[in-house]
Tab-separated table of C-alpha atoms in Angstrom:
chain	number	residue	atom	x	y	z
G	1	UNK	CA	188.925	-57.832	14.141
G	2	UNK	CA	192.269	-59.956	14.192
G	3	UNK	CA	194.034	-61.556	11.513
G	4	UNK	CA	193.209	-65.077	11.047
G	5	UNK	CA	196.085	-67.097	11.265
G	6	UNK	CA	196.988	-69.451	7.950
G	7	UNK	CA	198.740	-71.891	10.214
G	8	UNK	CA	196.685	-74.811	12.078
G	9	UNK	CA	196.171	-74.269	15.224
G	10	UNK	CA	195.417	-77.104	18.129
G	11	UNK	CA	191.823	-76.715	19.352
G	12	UNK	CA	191.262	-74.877	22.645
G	13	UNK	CA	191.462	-76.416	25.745
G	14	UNK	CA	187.976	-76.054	27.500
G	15	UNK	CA	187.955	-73.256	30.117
G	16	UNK	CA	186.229	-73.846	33.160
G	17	UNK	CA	183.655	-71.041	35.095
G	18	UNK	CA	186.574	-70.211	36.990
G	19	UNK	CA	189.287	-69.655	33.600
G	20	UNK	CA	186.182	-67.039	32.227
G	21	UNK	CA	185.780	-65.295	35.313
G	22	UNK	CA	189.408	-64.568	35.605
G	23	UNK	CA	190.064	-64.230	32.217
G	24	UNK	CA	187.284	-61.228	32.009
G	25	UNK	CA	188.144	-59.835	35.608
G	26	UNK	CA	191.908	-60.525	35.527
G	27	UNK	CA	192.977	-60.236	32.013
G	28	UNK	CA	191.971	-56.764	31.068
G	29	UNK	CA	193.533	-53.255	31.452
G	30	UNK	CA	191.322	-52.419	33.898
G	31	UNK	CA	191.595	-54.608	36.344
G	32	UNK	CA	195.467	-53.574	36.201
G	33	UNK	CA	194.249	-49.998	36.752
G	34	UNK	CA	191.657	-50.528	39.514
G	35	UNK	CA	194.678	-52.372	41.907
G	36	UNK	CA	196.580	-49.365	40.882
G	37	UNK	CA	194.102	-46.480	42.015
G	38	UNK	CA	193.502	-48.312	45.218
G	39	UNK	CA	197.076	-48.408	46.032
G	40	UNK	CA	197.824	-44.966	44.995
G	41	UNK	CA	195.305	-44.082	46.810
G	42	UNK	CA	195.708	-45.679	50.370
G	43	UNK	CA	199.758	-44.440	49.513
G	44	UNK	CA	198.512	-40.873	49.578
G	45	UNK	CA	196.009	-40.610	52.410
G	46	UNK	CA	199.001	-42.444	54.969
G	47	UNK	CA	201.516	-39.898	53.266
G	48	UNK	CA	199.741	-37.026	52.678
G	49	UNK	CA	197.353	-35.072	55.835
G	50	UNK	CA	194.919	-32.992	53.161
G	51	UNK	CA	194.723	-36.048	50.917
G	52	UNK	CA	191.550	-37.889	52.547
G	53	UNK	CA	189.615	-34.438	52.996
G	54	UNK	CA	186.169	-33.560	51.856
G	55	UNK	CA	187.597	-30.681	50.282
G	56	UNK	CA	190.047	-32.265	48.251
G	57	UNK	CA	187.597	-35.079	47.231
G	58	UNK	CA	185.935	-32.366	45.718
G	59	UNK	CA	188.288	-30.805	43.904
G	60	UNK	CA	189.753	-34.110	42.972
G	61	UNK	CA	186.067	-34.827	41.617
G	62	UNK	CA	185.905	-31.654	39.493
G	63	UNK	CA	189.298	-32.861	37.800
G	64	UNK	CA	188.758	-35.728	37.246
G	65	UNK	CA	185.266	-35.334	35.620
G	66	UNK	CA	187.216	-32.634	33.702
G	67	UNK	CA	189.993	-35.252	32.368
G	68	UNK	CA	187.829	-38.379	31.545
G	69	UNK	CA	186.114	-36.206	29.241
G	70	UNK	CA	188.894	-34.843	27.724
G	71	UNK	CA	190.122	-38.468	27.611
G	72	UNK	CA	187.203	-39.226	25.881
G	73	UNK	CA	187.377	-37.362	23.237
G	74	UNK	CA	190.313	-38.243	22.114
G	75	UNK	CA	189.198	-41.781	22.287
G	76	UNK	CA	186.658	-41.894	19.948
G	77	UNK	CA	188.939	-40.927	17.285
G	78	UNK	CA	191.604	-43.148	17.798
G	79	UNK	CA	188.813	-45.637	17.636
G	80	UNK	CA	189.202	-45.094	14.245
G	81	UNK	CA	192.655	-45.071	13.685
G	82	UNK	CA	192.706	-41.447	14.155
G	83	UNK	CA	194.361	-38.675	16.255
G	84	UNK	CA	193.192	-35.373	17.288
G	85	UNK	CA	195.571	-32.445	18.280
G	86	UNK	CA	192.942	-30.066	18.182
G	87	UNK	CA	191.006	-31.338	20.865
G	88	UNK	CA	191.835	-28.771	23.536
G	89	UNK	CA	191.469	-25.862	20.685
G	90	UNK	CA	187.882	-27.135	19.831
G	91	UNK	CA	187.074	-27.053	23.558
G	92	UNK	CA	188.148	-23.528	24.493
G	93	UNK	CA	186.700	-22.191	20.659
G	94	UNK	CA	183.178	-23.910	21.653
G	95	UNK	CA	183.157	-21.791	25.082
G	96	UNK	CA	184.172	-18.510	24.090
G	97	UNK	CA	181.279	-18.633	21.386
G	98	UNK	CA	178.912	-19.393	23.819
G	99	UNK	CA	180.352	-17.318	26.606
G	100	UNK	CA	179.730	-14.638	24.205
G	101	UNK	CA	176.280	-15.587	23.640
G	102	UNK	CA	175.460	-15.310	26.749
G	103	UNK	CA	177.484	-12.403	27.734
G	104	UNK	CA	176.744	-10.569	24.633
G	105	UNK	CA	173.902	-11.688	23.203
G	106	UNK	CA	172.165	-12.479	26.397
G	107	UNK	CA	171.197	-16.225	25.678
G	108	UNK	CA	170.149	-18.302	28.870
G	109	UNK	CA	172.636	-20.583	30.190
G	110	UNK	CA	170.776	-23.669	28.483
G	111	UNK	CA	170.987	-22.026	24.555
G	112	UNK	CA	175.133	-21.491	25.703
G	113	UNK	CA	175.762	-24.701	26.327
G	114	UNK	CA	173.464	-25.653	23.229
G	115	UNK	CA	175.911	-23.084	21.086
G	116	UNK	CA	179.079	-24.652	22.706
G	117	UNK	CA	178.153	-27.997	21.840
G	118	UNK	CA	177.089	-26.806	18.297
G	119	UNK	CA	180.337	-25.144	17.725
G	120	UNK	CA	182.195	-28.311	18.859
G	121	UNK	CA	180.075	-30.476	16.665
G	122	UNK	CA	180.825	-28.173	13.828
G	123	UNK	CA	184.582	-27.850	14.380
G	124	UNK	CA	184.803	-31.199	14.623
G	125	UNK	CA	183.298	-32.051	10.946
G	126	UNK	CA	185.697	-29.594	9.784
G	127	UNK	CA	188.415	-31.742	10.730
G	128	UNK	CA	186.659	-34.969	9.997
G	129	UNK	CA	185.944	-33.352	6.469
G	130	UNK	CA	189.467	-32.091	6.060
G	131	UNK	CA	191.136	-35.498	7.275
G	132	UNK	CA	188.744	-37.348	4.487
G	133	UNK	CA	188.878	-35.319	1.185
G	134	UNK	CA	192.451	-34.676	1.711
G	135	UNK	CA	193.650	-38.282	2.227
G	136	UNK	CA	196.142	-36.626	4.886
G	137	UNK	CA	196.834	-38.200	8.032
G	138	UNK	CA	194.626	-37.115	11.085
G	139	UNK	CA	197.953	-35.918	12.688
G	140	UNK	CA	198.926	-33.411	10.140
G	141	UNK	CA	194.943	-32.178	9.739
G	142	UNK	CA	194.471	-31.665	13.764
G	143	UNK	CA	197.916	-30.297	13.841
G	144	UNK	CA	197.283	-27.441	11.710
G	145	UNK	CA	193.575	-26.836	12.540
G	146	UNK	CA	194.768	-26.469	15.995
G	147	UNK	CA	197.007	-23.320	15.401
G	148	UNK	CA	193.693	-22.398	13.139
G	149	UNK	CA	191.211	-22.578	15.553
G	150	UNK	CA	192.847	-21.337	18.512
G	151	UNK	CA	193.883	-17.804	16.056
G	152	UNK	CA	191.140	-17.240	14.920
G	153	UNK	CA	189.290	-17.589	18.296
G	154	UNK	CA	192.117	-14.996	19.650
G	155	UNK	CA	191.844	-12.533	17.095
G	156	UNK	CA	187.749	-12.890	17.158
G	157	UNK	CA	187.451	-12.235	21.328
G	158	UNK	CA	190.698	-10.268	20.793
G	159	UNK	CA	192.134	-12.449	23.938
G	160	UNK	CA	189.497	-11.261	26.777
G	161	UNK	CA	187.334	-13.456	28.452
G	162	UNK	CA	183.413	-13.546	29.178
G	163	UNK	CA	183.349	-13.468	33.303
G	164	UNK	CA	179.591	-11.787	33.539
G	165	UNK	CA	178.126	-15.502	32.836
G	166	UNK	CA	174.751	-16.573	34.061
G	167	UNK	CA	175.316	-17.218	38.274
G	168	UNK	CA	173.809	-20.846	37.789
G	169	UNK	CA	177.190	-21.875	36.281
G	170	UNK	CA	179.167	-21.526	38.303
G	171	UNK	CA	176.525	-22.473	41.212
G	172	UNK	CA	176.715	-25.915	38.904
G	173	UNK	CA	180.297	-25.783	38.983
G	174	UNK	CA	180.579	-24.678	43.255
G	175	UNK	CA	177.756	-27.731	43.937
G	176	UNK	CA	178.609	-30.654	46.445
G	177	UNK	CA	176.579	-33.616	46.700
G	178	UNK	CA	176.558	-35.267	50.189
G	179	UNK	CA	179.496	-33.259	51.346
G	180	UNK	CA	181.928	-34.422	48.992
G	181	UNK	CA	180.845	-35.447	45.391
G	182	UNK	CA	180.879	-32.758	42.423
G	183	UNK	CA	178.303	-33.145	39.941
G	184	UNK	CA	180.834	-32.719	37.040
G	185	UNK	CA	181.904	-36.470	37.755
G	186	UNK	CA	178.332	-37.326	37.318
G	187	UNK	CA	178.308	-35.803	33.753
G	188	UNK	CA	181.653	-38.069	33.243
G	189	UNK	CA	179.965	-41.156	34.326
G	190	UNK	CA	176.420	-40.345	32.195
G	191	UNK	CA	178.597	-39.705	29.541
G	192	UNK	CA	180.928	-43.047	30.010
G	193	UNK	CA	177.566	-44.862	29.985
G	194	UNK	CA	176.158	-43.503	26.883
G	195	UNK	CA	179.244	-44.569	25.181
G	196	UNK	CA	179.176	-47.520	26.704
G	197	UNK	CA	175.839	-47.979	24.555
G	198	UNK	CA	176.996	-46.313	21.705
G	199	UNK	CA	179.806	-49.294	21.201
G	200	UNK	CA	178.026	-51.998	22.362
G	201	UNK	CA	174.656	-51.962	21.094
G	202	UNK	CA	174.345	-49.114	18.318
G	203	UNK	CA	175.074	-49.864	14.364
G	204	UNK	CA	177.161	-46.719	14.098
G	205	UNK	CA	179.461	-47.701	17.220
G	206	UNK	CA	179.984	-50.898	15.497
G	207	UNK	CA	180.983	-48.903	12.374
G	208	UNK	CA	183.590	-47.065	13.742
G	209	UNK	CA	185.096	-49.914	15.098
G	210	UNK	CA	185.241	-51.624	12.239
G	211	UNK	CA	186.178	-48.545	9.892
G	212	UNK	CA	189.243	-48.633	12.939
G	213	UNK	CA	190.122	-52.273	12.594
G	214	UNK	CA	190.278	-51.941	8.808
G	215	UNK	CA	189.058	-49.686	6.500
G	216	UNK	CA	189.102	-51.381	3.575
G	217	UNK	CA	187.127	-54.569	4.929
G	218	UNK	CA	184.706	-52.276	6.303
G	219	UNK	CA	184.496	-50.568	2.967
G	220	UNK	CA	183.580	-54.204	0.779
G	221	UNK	CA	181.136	-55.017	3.686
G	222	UNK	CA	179.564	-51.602	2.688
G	223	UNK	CA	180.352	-49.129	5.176
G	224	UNK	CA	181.006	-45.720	4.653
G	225	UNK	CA	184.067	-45.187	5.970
G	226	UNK	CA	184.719	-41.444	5.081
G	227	UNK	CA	181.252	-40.886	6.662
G	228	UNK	CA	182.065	-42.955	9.574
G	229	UNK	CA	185.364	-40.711	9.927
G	230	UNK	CA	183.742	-37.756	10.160
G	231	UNK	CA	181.279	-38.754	12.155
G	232	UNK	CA	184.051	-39.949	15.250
G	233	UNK	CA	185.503	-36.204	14.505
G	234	UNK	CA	182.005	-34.571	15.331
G	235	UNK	CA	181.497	-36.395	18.282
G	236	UNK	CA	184.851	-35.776	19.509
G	237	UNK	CA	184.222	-32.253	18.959
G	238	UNK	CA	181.260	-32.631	20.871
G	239	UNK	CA	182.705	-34.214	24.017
G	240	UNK	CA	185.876	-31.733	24.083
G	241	UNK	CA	183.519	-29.012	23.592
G	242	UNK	CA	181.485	-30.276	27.136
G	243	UNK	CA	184.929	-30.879	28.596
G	244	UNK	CA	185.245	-26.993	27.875
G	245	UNK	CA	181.617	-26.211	29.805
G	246	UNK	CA	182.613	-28.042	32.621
G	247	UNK	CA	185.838	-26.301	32.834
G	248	UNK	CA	184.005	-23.147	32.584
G	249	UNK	CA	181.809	-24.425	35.407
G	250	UNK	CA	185.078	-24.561	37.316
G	251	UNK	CA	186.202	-21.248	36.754
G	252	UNK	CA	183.064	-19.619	36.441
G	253	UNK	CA	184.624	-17.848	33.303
G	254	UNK	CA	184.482	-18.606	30.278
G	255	UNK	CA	188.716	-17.471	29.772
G	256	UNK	CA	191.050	-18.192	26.361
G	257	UNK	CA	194.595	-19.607	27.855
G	258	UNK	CA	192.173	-22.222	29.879
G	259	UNK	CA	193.793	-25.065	28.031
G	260	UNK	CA	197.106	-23.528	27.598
G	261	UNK	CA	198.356	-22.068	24.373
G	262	UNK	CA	196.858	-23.324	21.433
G	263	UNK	CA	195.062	-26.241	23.716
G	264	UNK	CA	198.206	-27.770	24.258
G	265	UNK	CA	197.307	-28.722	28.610
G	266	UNK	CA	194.936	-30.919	27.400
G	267	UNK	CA	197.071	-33.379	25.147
G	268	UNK	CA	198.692	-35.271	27.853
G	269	UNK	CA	195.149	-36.201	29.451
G	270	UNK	CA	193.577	-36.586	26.062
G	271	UNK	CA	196.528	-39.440	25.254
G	272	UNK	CA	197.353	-41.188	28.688
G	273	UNK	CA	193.734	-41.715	29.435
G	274	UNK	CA	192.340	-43.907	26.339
G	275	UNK	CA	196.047	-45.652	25.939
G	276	UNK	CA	196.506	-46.804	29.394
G	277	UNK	CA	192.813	-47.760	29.379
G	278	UNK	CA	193.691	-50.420	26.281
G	279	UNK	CA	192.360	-48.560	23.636
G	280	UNK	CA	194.678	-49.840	20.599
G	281	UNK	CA	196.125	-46.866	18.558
G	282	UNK	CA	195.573	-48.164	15.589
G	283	UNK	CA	192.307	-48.158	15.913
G	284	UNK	CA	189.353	-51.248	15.890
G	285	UNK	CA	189.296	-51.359	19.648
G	286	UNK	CA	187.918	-49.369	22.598
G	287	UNK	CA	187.471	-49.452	26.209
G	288	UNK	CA	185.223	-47.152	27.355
G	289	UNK	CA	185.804	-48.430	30.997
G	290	UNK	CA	189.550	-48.387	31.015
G	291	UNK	CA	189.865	-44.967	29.467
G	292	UNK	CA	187.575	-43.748	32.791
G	293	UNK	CA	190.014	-45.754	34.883
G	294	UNK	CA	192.915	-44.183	32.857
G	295	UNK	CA	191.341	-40.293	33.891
G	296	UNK	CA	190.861	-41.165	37.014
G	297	UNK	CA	194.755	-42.943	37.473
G	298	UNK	CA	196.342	-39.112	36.092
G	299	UNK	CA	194.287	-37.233	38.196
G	300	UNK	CA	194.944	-39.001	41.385
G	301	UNK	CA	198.562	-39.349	40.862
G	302	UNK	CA	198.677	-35.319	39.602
G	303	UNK	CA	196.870	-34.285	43.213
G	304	UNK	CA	198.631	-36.426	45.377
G	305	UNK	CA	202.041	-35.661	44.064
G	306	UNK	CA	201.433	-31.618	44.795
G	307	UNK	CA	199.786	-33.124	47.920
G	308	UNK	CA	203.105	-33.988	48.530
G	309	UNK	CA	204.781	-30.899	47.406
G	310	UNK	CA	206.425	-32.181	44.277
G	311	UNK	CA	206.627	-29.189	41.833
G	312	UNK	CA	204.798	-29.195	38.968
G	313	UNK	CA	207.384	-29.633	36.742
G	314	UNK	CA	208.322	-32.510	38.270
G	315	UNK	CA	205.117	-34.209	38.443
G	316	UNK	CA	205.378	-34.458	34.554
G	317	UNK	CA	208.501	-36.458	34.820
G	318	UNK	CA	207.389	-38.635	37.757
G	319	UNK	CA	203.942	-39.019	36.365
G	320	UNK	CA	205.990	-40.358	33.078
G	321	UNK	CA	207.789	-42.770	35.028
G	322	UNK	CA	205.019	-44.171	37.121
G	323	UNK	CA	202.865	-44.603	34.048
G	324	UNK	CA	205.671	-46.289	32.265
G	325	UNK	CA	205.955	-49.033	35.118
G	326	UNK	CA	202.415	-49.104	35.057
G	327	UNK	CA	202.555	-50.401	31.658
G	328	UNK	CA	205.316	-52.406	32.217
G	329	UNK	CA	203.322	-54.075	35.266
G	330	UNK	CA	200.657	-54.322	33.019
G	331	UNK	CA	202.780	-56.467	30.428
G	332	UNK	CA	204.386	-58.144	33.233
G	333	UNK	CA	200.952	-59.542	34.099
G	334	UNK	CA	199.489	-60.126	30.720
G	335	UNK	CA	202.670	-62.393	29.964
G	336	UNK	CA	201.817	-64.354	33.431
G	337	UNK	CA	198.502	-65.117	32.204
G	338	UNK	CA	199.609	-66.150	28.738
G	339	UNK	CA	201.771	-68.380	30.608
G	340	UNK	CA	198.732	-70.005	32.629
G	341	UNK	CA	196.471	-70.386	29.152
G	342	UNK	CA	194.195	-67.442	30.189
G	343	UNK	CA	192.831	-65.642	27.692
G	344	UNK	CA	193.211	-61.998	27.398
């Protein structure tokens, strides 16, 4: 919801077909990052020999199913006005408990992911709970339960991970279909679509949104907002606990430093993604769509710069700049269409 304006305004000039059309097509983020993966990607098959190859379609798949669910669940927070910190130490907590289930306690592989889901779900209403009786900002709540999480799951698995998992796994994990195409993009794309739903045509979807876009309108109107709050955490808990499973797919190991210490690997993904994909910060909007596009931008431009033997610690900085022109191209064009009277 936007701020109505207390100045009179002249009344809108009449759009034709055409205006819509390119208004919808033309005028969001994603349009901006569809021109964007097509050129990065024609730039790196010419410049690159391995870039083009069944192989590393594959493995480009697996990553980038990986990273639009990561983005994900950071999205559904800042939906809300929210941030979560914690979302790569919720992911790697949710798969050593069920890597121990089914290591330990010999569960089947459906009851682990069950367990791993659970455990995200519940992790995540410890934040949401946490961030709502507190009245402290998300930040400072996700910051700490971060460091929380990811000790405790150390000093409970004392460090080792669960490798004797059940062989379909990582058969899940190792599957191509038609040649190329990994099945963990699949999940991304189910799961992109269910959100899809979830914001568009749910009552709780359009909740969050406008607990986001203002809390205390949302409140009069009789929302829940606390509720709704927690409610964004536990999904998000949910989603970075799958990201987790499909990571252990990967590996075929269910292994603690998988997100980097304390989770930290999976903050740059979890940010770039829903921001680049116009999901406002502050909450009240969401593009479901764009924050796919925004996954699938990072993990193209990470592969093809090693493609091209950058090292990896300068594909942080170049990745950096290349998203900041992004955005700037992305202004750039937003201001052209203002120009021309076309809605964004």
């Amino acid at each position: 919801m936007q701020p109505a304006s207390s100045l009179p305004v002249a009344p809108a000039r009449p759009a034709s077909t055409a205006s819509f059309v390119r208004a919808g097509f033309l005028g969001g983020n994603e349009f901006g990052l569809i021109v964007l993966i097509a050129a990065f990607a024609i730039l790196f098959t010419l410049a690159t020999k391995g870039f083009a190859s069944p192989f590393n379609l594959f493995t480009l798949g697996r990553t980038m199913g990986i990273d639009i669910l990561i983005g994900f669940s950071m999205m559904v927070v800042i939906v809300s006005g929210g941030l979560n910190l914690a979302v790569g130490a919720i992911g790697v907590c949710a798969v050593m408990a069920a890597g121990y289930t089914m290591e330990r306690l010999g569960f089947s592989w459906p009851l682990g992911l069950a367990a791993c889901l659970l455990v995200g779900a519940a992790l995540g209403a410890v934040n949401g709970e946490a961030i709502t009786r507190s009245g402290v900002h998300s930040f400072i709540i996700t910051l700490a339960t971060m460091s929380i999480f990811f000790g405790g799951m150390v000093f409970l698995s004392r460090a080792e991970a669960f490798r004797e998992l059940p062989p379909a796994i990582t058969a899940f994990g190792k599957m191509r279909l038609f040649g190329v195409l990994s099945p963990l993009l699949l999940v991304a794309v189910a799961t992109a679509l269910v959100l899809g739903w979830l914001y568009r045509f749910t009552a709780l979807g359009r909740r969050m949104l406008a607990a986001g876009s203002s809390p205390k309108a949302a409140e009069v109107s009789g929302i829940r907002v606390d509720r709704t709050i927690v409610a964004c955490h536990v999904l998000s808990g949910i989603l970075a606990a799958l990201a987790g499973a499909m990571l252990t797919a990967r590996h075929g190991a269910a292994i603690p430093s998988m997100a980097g210490h304390l989770g930290q690997d999976w903050l740059l993904p979890a940010f770039l993604a829903p921001v680049l994909g116009g999901t406002l910060l502050t909450g009240g909007r969401v593009s479901v769509l764009g924050t796919f596009l925004g996954a699938v931008l990072v993990s193209m431009l990470t592969n093809g710069l090693l493609l091209l033997r950058v090292g990896e610690f300068w594909v942080q900085a170049f990745l950096g700049l290349l998203l900041l022109a992004a955005v700037l191209l992305d202004l750039g064009r937003r201001r052209l269409l203002a120009r021309h009277r076309i809605a964004v």
